[in-house]
CSV table of C-alpha atoms in Angstrom, one decimal:
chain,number,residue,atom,x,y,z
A,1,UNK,CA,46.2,30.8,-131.1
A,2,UNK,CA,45.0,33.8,-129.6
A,3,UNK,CA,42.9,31.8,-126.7
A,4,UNK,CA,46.5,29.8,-125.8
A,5,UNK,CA,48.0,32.8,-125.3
A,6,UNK,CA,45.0,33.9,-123.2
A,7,UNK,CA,45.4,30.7,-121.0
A,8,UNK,CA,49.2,31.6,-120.7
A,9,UNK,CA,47.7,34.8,-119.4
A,10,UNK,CA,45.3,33.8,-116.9
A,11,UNK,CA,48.1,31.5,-115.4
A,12,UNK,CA,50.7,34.6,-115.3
A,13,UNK,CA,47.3,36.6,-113.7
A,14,UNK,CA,47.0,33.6,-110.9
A,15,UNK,CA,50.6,33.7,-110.3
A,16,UNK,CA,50.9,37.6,-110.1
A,17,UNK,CA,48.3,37.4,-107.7
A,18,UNK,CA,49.1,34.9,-105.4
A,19,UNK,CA,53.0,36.5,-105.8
A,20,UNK,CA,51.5,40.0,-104.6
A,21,UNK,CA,50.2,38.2,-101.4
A,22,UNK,CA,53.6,36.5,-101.3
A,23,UNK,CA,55.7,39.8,-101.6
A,24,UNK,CA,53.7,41.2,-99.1
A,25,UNK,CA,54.7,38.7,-96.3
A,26,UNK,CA,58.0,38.9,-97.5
A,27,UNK,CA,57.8,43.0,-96.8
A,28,UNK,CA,61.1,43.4,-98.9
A,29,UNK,CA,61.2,45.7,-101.9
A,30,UNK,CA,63.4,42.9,-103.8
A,31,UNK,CA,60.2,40.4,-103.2
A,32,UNK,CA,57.9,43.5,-104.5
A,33,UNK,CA,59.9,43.5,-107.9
A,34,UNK,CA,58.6,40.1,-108.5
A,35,UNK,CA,54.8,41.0,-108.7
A,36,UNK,CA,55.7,43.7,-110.8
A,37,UNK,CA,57.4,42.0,-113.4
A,38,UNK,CA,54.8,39.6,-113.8
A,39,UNK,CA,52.3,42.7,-113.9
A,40,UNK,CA,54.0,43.6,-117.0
A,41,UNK,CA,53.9,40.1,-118.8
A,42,UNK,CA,50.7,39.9,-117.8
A,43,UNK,CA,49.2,42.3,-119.5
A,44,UNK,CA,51.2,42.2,-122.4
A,45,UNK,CA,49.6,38.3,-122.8
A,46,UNK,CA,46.3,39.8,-122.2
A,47,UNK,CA,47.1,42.0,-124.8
A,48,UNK,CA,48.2,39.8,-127.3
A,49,UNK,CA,45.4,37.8,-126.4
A,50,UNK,CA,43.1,40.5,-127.3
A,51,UNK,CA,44.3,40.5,-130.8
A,52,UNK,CA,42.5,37.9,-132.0
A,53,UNK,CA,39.3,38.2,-129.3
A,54,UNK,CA,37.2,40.5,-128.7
A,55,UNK,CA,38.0,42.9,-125.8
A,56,UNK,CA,35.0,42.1,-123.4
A,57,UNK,CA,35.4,38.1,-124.2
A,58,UNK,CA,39.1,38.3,-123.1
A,59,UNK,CA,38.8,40.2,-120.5
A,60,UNK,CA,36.0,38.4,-118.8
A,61,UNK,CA,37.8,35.0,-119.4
A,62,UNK,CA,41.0,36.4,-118.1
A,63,UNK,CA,39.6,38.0,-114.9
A,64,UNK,CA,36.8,35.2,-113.9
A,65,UNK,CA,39.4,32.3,-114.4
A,66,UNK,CA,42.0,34.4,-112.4
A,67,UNK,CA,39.9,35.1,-109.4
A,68,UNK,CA,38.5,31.3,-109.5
A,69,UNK,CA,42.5,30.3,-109.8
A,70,UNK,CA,43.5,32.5,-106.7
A,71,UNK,CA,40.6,31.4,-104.6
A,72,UNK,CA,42.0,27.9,-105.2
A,73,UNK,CA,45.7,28.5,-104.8
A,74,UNK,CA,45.3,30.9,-102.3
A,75,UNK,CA,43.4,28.0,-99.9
A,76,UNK,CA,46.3,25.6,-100.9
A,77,UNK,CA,49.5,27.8,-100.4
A,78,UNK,CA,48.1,30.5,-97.7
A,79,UNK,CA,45.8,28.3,-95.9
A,80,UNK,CA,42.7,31.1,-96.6
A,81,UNK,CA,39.5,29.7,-95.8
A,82,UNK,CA,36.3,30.0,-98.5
A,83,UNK,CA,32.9,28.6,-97.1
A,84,UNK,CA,30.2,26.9,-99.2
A,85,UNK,CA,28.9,29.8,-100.5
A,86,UNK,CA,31.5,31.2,-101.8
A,87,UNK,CA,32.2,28.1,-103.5
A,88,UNK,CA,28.9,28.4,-105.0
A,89,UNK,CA,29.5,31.4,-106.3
A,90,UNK,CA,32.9,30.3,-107.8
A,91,UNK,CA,31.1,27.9,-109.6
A,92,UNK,CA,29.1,30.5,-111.0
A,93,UNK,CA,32.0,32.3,-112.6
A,94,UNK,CA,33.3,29.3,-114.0
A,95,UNK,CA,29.8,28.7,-115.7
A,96,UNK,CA,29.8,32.7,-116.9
A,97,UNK,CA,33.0,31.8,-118.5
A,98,UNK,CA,32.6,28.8,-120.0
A,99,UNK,CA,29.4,30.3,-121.6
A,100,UNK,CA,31.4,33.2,-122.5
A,101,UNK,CA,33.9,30.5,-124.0
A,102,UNK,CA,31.3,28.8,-125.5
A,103,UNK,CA,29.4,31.7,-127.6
A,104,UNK,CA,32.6,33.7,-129.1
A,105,UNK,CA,32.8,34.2,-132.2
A,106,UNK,CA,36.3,33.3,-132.6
């Protein structure tokens, strides 16, 4: 259970990024509310999440899979460009976390 809930939060952790790039286009402080609700669900999934893993494990997971998640959305909704080897070095977080994934204990 606890690494479903730490998926949930790695999708709130892509979305409260992408919606602080979001808010600040928008340059209203009814768009900056949004980022800073999510902030607050966010971390209270990590959190939870945390419960049943171990702190480093979640956080690494949580963090790697959010930056790899932004990078993509970020290309497809703002148009930002990432070259090959920062592609390559995206693939390299998404190994670190699978073998993080991999050899938990829980």
């Amino acid at each position: 259970m606890a690494w479903l809930i730490l998926a949930v939060a790695v999708v709130t952790e892509i979305i409260w990024a992408l919606s602080l790039k979001w808010a600040a286009m928008q340059a209203s402080l009814a768009a900056s509310a949004i980022p800073i609700a999510l902030s607050f669900v966010n971390m209270g999934l990590l959190a939870l999440g945390m419960r049943g893993l171990p702190a480093g494990t979640a956080y690494a997971v949580w963090t790697g899979l959010g930056a790899v998640g932004v990078t993509i959305f970020g290309t497809l909704i703002f148009n930002e460009k990432v070259n090959a080897v920062q592609i390559a070095f995206i693939a390299l977080i998404i190994i670190g976390v699978v073998g993080t994934k991999a050899f938990a204990d829980s």
